[in-house]
Amino acid sequence: MKSEDRNDQCGSSLMSGSPGSTGEQPGQVSIGLTTGLEFVAMLAAGNLPRPPMAEMLPFSLLPPEVGKVELRAVSEHRFLNTMKTVHGGWIMTMLDTAMALAAHTTLALGELCPSHETAVKFVRPISADCGELRVTGDVISRGRTLITLEGRIESLQGKLFAHGTSTCLITRRDA
């Protein structure tokens, strides 16, 4: 396969088995073929297969609202760094996931929103035994071409561990 052929296929199918990809399965839906809120709600309800990344960094997705998503996650020993606290990569990935899903809830049929940039601030370390965490993503602003978001990782009692911001670009699904 030529290099330019591989590049044309990058990002063309956001879910394995989505319509238009090889291995299409009845009942599976690709983002861009439903509204974003419908897509995220189907993920939360378990009516769509979870993306492979969710198997690496497990979390529960609660039912979404337009512009708002909440995940529940438990830090695990396998995510610890050399200082015996949860690795920043896990924290950043959880925030990026929550904010991206919140952005998706605002999308119309045929729209996509790849991340443009994400910034994270670490407030306090997360230990492996801190229990269940609330990871939220909220839309601050949704324009014609750009979605601005904020995210937080907190204990269920509201203790803040990290927060971040992100922007996503709104694009149309290629026909």
PDB file of C-alpha atoms in Angstrom:
ATOM      1  CA  MET A   1       0.000   0.000   0.000  1.00  0.00           C
ATOM      2  CA  LYS A   2       1.394   3.401  -0.963  1.00  0.00           C
ATOM      3  CA  SER A   3       1.984   6.027   1.735  1.00  0.00           C
ATOM      4  CA  GLU A   4      -0.668   8.376   0.343  1.00  0.00           C
ATOM      5  CA  ASP A   5      -3.214   5.504   0.331  1.00  0.00           C
ATOM      6  CA  ARG A   6      -2.561   4.870   4.027  1.00  0.00           C
ATOM      7  CA  ASN A   7      -2.955   8.586   4.786  1.00  0.00           C
ATOM      8  CA  ASP A   8      -6.303   8.695   2.982  1.00  0.00           C
ATOM      9  CA  GLN A   9      -7.574   5.931   5.263  1.00  0.00           C
ATOM     10  CA  CYS A  10      -6.455   7.527   8.543  1.00  0.00           C
ATOM     11  CA  GLY A  11      -9.484   8.504  10.583  1.00  0.00           C
ATOM     12  CA  SER A  12     -11.937   7.240   7.974  1.00  0.00           C
ATOM     13  CA  SER A  13     -13.587   4.808  10.372  1.00  0.00           C
ATOM     14  CA  LEU A  14     -13.835   5.832  14.000  1.00  0.00           C
ATOM     15  CA  MET A  15     -15.209   2.495  15.116  1.00  0.00           C
ATOM     16  CA  SER A  16     -14.311  -0.967  13.963  1.00  0.00           C
ATOM     17  CA  GLY A  17     -17.237  -2.459  12.088  1.00  0.00           C
ATOM     18  CA  SER A  18     -18.841   0.922  11.404  1.00  0.00           C
ATOM     19  CA  PRO A  19     -20.833   1.374   8.182  1.00  0.00           C
ATOM     20  CA  GLY A  20     -18.523   1.898   5.249  1.00  0.00           C
ATOM     21  CA  SER A  21     -15.657  -0.056   6.775  1.00  0.00           C
ATOM     22  CA  THR A  22     -14.751  -3.639   6.155  1.00  0.00           C
ATOM     23  CA  GLY A  23     -16.475  -5.964   8.579  1.00  0.00           C
ATOM     24  CA  GLU A  24     -19.682  -3.906   8.700  1.00  0.00           C
ATOM     25  CA  GLN A  25     -22.138  -5.341  11.209  1.00  0.00           C
ATOM     26  CA  PRO A  26     -25.882  -4.704  11.239  1.00  0.00           C
ATOM     27  CA  GLY A  27     -26.954  -2.447  14.085  1.00  0.00           C
ATOM     28  CA  GLN A  28     -23.566  -0.742  14.451  1.00  0.00           C
ATOM     29  CA  VAL A  29     -23.386   2.996  13.919  1.00  0.00           C
ATOM     30  CA  SER A  30     -20.486   5.282  13.130  1.00  0.00           C
ATOM     31  CA  ILE A  31     -20.258   8.778  14.541  1.00  0.00           C
ATOM     32  CA  GLY A  32     -21.249  11.225  11.825  1.00  0.00           C
ATOM     33  CA  LEU A  33     -24.152   8.985  10.760  1.00  0.00           C
ATOM     34  CA  THR A  34     -26.261   9.911  13.815  1.00  0.00           C
ATOM     35  CA  THR A  35     -26.425  13.058  15.882  1.00  0.00           C
ATOM     36  CA  GLY A  36     -23.620  13.263  18.384  1.00  0.00           C
ATOM     37  CA  LEU A  37     -25.989  13.081  21.351  1.00  0.00           C
ATOM     38  CA  GLU A  38     -27.607   9.918  19.951  1.00  0.00           C
ATOM     39  CA  PHE A  39     -24.179   8.346  19.423  1.00  0.00           C
ATOM     40  CA  VAL A  40     -22.902   9.135  22.941  1.00  0.00           C
ATOM     41  CA  ALA A  41     -26.204   8.008  24.480  1.00  0.00           C
ATOM     42  CA  MET A  42     -25.926   4.673  22.617  1.00  0.00           C
ATOM     43  CA  LEU A  43     -22.361   4.255  23.931  1.00  0.00           C
ATOM     44  CA  ALA A  44     -23.522   4.998  27.491  1.00  0.00           C
ATOM     45  CA  ALA A  45     -26.415   2.529  27.190  1.00  0.00           C
ATOM     46  CA  GLY A  46     -24.086  -0.206  25.927  1.00  0.00           C
ATOM     47  CA  ASN A  47     -25.833  -0.342  22.546  1.00  0.00           C
ATOM     48  CA  LEU A  48     -22.562   0.243  20.690  1.00  0.00           C
ATOM     49  CA  PRO A  49     -19.247  -1.527  21.159  1.00  0.00           C
ATOM     50  CA  ARG A  50     -16.767   0.391  23.269  1.00  0.00           C
ATOM     51  CA  PRO A  51     -13.709   1.664  21.401  1.00  0.00           C
ATOM     52  CA  PRO A  52     -10.518  -0.348  22.018  1.00  0.00           C
ATOM     53  CA  MET A  53      -8.992   2.470  24.112  1.00  0.00           C
ATOM     54  CA  ALA A  54     -11.800   2.030  26.673  1.00  0.00           C
ATOM     55  CA  GLU A  55     -10.525  -1.497  27.317  1.00  0.00           C
ATOM     56  CA  MET A  56      -7.073  -0.120  28.169  1.00  0.00           C
ATOM     57  CA  LEU A  57      -8.402   2.631  30.444  1.00  0.00           C
ATOM     58  CA  PRO A  58     -11.724   1.330  31.748  1.00  0.00           C
ATOM     59  CA  PHE A  59     -14.468   3.714  32.778  1.00  0.00           C
ATOM     60  CA  SER A  60     -18.253   3.924  32.930  1.00  0.00           C
ATOM     61  CA  LEU A  61     -20.040   6.500  30.804  1.00  0.00           C
ATOM     62  CA  LEU A  62     -23.189   7.882  32.421  1.00  0.00           C
ATOM     63  CA  PRO A  63     -26.149   9.011  30.266  1.00  0.00           C
ATOM     64  CA  PRO A  64     -25.128  12.282  28.585  1.00  0.00           C
ATOM     65  CA  GLU A  65     -26.872  15.620  28.208  1.00  0.00           C
ATOM     66  CA  VAL A  66     -26.245  18.104  25.420  1.00  0.00           C
ATOM     67  CA  GLY A  67     -22.843  19.606  26.216  1.00  0.00           C
ATOM     68  CA  LYS A  68     -22.280  17.513  29.358  1.00  0.00           C
ATOM     69  CA  VAL A  69     -20.703  14.120  29.978  1.00  0.00           C
ATOM     70  CA  GLU A  70     -19.754  12.310  33.160  1.00  0.00           C
ATOM     71  CA  LEU A  71     -17.473   9.295  33.412  1.00  0.00           C
ATOM     72  CA  ARG A  72     -16.791   7.201  36.497  1.00  0.00           C
ATOM     73  CA  ALA A  73     -13.369   5.628  36.820  1.00  0.00           C
ATOM     74  CA  VAL A  74     -11.288   3.954  39.503  1.00  0.00           C
ATOM     75  CA  SER A  75      -7.552   4.412  39.503  1.00  0.00           C
ATOM     76  CA  GLU A  76      -5.771   1.079  39.509  1.00  0.00           C
ATOM     77  CA  HIS A  77      -2.344  -0.080  40.606  1.00  0.00           C
ATOM     78  CA  ARG A  78      -1.365  -0.683  36.964  1.00  0.00           C
ATOM     79  CA  PHE A  79      -1.658   3.088  36.282  1.00  0.00           C
ATOM     80  CA  LEU A  80       0.918   4.103  38.916  1.00  0.00           C
ATOM     81  CA  ASN A  81       4.147   5.855  38.018  1.00  0.00           C
ATOM     82  CA  THR A  82       7.514   5.586  39.804  1.00  0.00           C
ATOM     83  CA  MET A  83       6.240   7.912  42.573  1.00  0.00           C
ATOM     84  CA  LYS A  84       3.379   5.476  43.296  1.00  0.00           C
ATOM     85  CA  THR A  85       0.754   7.982  42.102  1.00  0.00           C
ATOM     86  CA  VAL A  86      -1.464   7.722  39.028  1.00  0.00           C
ATOM     87  CA  HIS A  87       0.461   8.540  35.856  1.00  0.00           C
ATOM     88  CA  GLY A  88      -0.301  11.873  34.205  1.00  0.00           C
ATOM     89  CA  GLY A  89      -1.012  10.100  30.931  1.00  0.00           C
ATOM     90  CA  TRP A  90      -4.019   8.373  32.518  1.00  0.00           C
ATOM     91  CA  ILE A  91      -5.249  11.692  33.909  1.00  0.00           C
ATOM     92  CA  MET A  92      -4.855  13.481  30.570  1.00  0.00           C
ATOM     93  CA  THR A  93      -6.510  10.662  28.654  1.00  0.00           C
ATOM     94  CA  MET A  94      -9.498  10.572  30.985  1.00  0.00           C
ATOM     95  CA  LEU A  95      -9.958  14.356  30.701  1.00  0.00           C
ATOM     96  CA  ASP A  96      -9.515  14.273  26.912  1.00  0.00           C
ATOM     97  CA  THR A  97     -12.087  11.473  26.658  1.00  0.00           C
ATOM     98  CA  ALA A  98     -14.693  13.282  28.779  1.00  0.00           C
ATOM     99  CA  MET A  99     -14.235  16.585  26.962  1.00  0.00           C
ATOM    100  CA  ALA A 100     -14.318  14.966  23.507  1.00  0.00           C
ATOM    101  CA  LEU A 101     -17.512  13.074  24.358  1.00  0.00           C
ATOM    102  CA  ALA A 102     -19.103  16.304  25.641  1.00  0.00           C
ATOM    103  CA  ALA A 103     -18.200  17.965  22.335  1.00  0.00           C
ATOM    104  CA  HIS A 104     -19.745  15.041  20.431  1.00  0.00           C
ATOM    105  CA  THR A 105     -23.084  15.583  22.190  1.00  0.00           C
ATOM    106  CA  THR A 106     -23.457  18.910  20.344  1.00  0.00           C
ATOM    107  CA  LEU A 107     -22.889  17.542  16.836  1.00  0.00           C
ATOM    108  CA  ALA A 108     -25.518  17.487  14.117  1.00  0.00           C
ATOM    109  CA  LEU A 109     -25.896  14.637  11.661  1.00  0.00           C
ATOM    110  CA  GLY A 110     -22.743  14.355   9.523  1.00  0.00           C
ATOM    111  CA  GLU A 111     -20.505  16.442  11.788  1.00  0.00           C
ATOM    112  CA  LEU A 112     -17.262  15.286  13.421  1.00  0.00           C
ATOM    113  CA  CYS A 113     -15.087  17.116  15.959  1.00  0.00           C
ATOM    114  CA  PRO A 114     -11.452  16.044  16.177  1.00  0.00           C
ATOM    115  CA  SER A 115      -9.468  17.522  19.072  1.00  0.00           C
ATOM    116  CA  HIS A 116      -7.414  20.572  18.158  1.00  0.00           C
ATOM    117  CA  GLU A 117      -5.618  21.089  21.480  1.00  0.00           C
ATOM    118  CA  THR A 118      -5.892  20.029  25.094  1.00  0.00           C
ATOM    119  CA  ALA A 119      -4.237  21.450  28.213  1.00  0.00           C
ATOM    120  CA  VAL A 120      -4.263  19.869  31.679  1.00  0.00           C
ATOM    121  CA  LYS A 121      -3.380  21.210  35.130  1.00  0.00           C
ATOM    122  CA  PHE A 122      -2.544  18.741  37.918  1.00  0.00           C
ATOM    123  CA  VAL A 123      -3.837  19.961  41.292  1.00  0.00           C
ATOM    124  CA  ARG A 124      -2.969  17.033  43.575  1.00  0.00           C
ATOM    125  CA  PRO A 125      -1.714  13.451  43.133  1.00  0.00           C
ATOM    126  CA  ILE A 126      -4.161  10.601  42.670  1.00  0.00           C
ATOM    127  CA  SER A 127      -3.363   7.450  44.635  1.00  0.00           C
ATOM    128  CA  ALA A 128      -4.334   3.931  43.591  1.00  0.00           C
ATOM    129  CA  ASP A 129      -6.627   3.645  46.609  1.00  0.00           C
ATOM    130  CA  CYS A 130      -8.556   6.926  46.279  1.00  0.00           C
ATOM    131  CA  GLY A 131     -11.712   5.143  45.091  1.00  0.00           C
ATOM    132  CA  GLU A 132     -14.151   6.065  42.374  1.00  0.00           C
ATOM    133  CA  LEU A 133     -13.525   9.330  40.550  1.00  0.00           C
ATOM    134  CA  ARG A 134     -15.909  11.615  38.688  1.00  0.00           C
ATOM    135  CA  VAL A 135     -14.513  12.793  35.341  1.00  0.00           C
ATOM    136  CA  THR A 136     -16.620  15.488  33.700  1.00  0.00           C
ATOM    137  CA  GLY A 137     -16.572  17.222  30.354  1.00  0.00           C
ATOM    138  CA  ASP A 138     -18.581  20.391  29.728  1.00  0.00           C
ATOM    139  CA  VAL A 139     -18.996  22.535  26.634  1.00  0.00           C
ATOM    140  CA  ILE A 140     -18.165  26.179  27.352  1.00  0.00           C
ATOM    141  CA  SER A 141     -18.904  27.438  23.838  1.00  0.00           C
ATOM    142  CA  ARG A 142     -20.096  25.831  20.602  1.00  0.00           C
ATOM    143  CA  GLY A 143     -19.707  27.890  17.468  1.00  0.00           C
ATOM    144  CA  ARG A 144     -19.951  27.029  13.789  1.00  0.00           C
ATOM    145  CA  THR A 145     -16.384  25.692  13.532  1.00  0.00           C
ATOM    146  CA  LEU A 146     -15.022  25.404  17.078  1.00  0.00           C
ATOM    147  CA  ILE A 147     -16.103  23.832  20.379  1.00  0.00           C
ATOM    148  CA  THR A 148     -14.431  25.005  23.610  1.00  0.00           C
ATOM    149  CA  LEU A 149     -14.558  22.656  26.593  1.00  0.00           C
ATOM    150  CA  GLU A 150     -13.505  22.195  30.177  1.00  0.00           C
ATOM    151  CA  GLY A 151     -13.011  19.007  32.163  1.00  0.00           C
ATOM    152  CA  ARG A 152     -12.456  18.008  35.780  1.00  0.00           C
ATOM    153  CA  ILE A 153     -11.369  14.938  37.734  1.00  0.00           C
ATOM    154  CA  GLU A 154     -12.786  14.947  41.248  1.00  0.00           C
ATOM    155  CA  SER A 155     -13.552  12.574  44.076  1.00  0.00           C
ATOM    156  CA  LEU A 156     -17.251  11.834  44.555  1.00  0.00           C
ATOM    157  CA  GLN A 157     -17.073  14.296  47.466  1.00  0.00           C
ATOM    158  CA  GLY A 158     -15.876  17.091  45.138  1.00  0.00           C
ATOM    159  CA  LYS A 159     -12.118  17.091  45.890  1.00  0.00           C
ATOM    160  CA  LEU A 160     -10.383  18.368  42.721  1.00  0.00           C
ATOM    161  CA  PHE A 161      -7.394  16.379  41.389  1.00  0.00           C
ATOM    162  CA  ALA A 162      -6.980  17.816  37.870  1.00  0.00           C
ATOM    163  CA  HIS A 163      -8.737  20.061  35.383  1.00  0.00           C
ATOM    164  CA  GLY A 164      -8.271  20.923  31.762  1.00  0.00           C
ATOM    165  CA  THR A 165      -9.479  22.726  28.694  1.00  0.00           C
ATOM    166  CA  SER A 166      -9.797  21.629  25.100  1.00  0.00           C
ATOM    167  CA  THR A 167     -10.886  22.844  21.702  1.00  0.00           C
ATOM    168  CA  CYS A 168     -12.348  20.665  18.971  1.00  0.00           C
ATOM    169  CA  LEU A 169     -12.714  21.600  15.315  1.00  0.00           C
ATOM    170  CA  ILE A 170     -16.087  20.944  13.713  1.00  0.00           C
ATOM    171  CA  THR A 171     -15.793  19.236  10.341  1.00  0.00           C
ATOM    172  CA  ARG A 172     -18.174  17.464   7.996  1.00  0.00           C
ATOM    173  CA  ARG A 173     -17.970  13.736   7.334  1.00  0.00           C
ATOM    174  CA  ASP A 174     -16.460  13.062   3.892  1.00  0.00           C
ATOM    175  CA  ALA A 175     -19.028  11.596   1.549  1.00  0.00           C
TER     176      ALA A 175
END
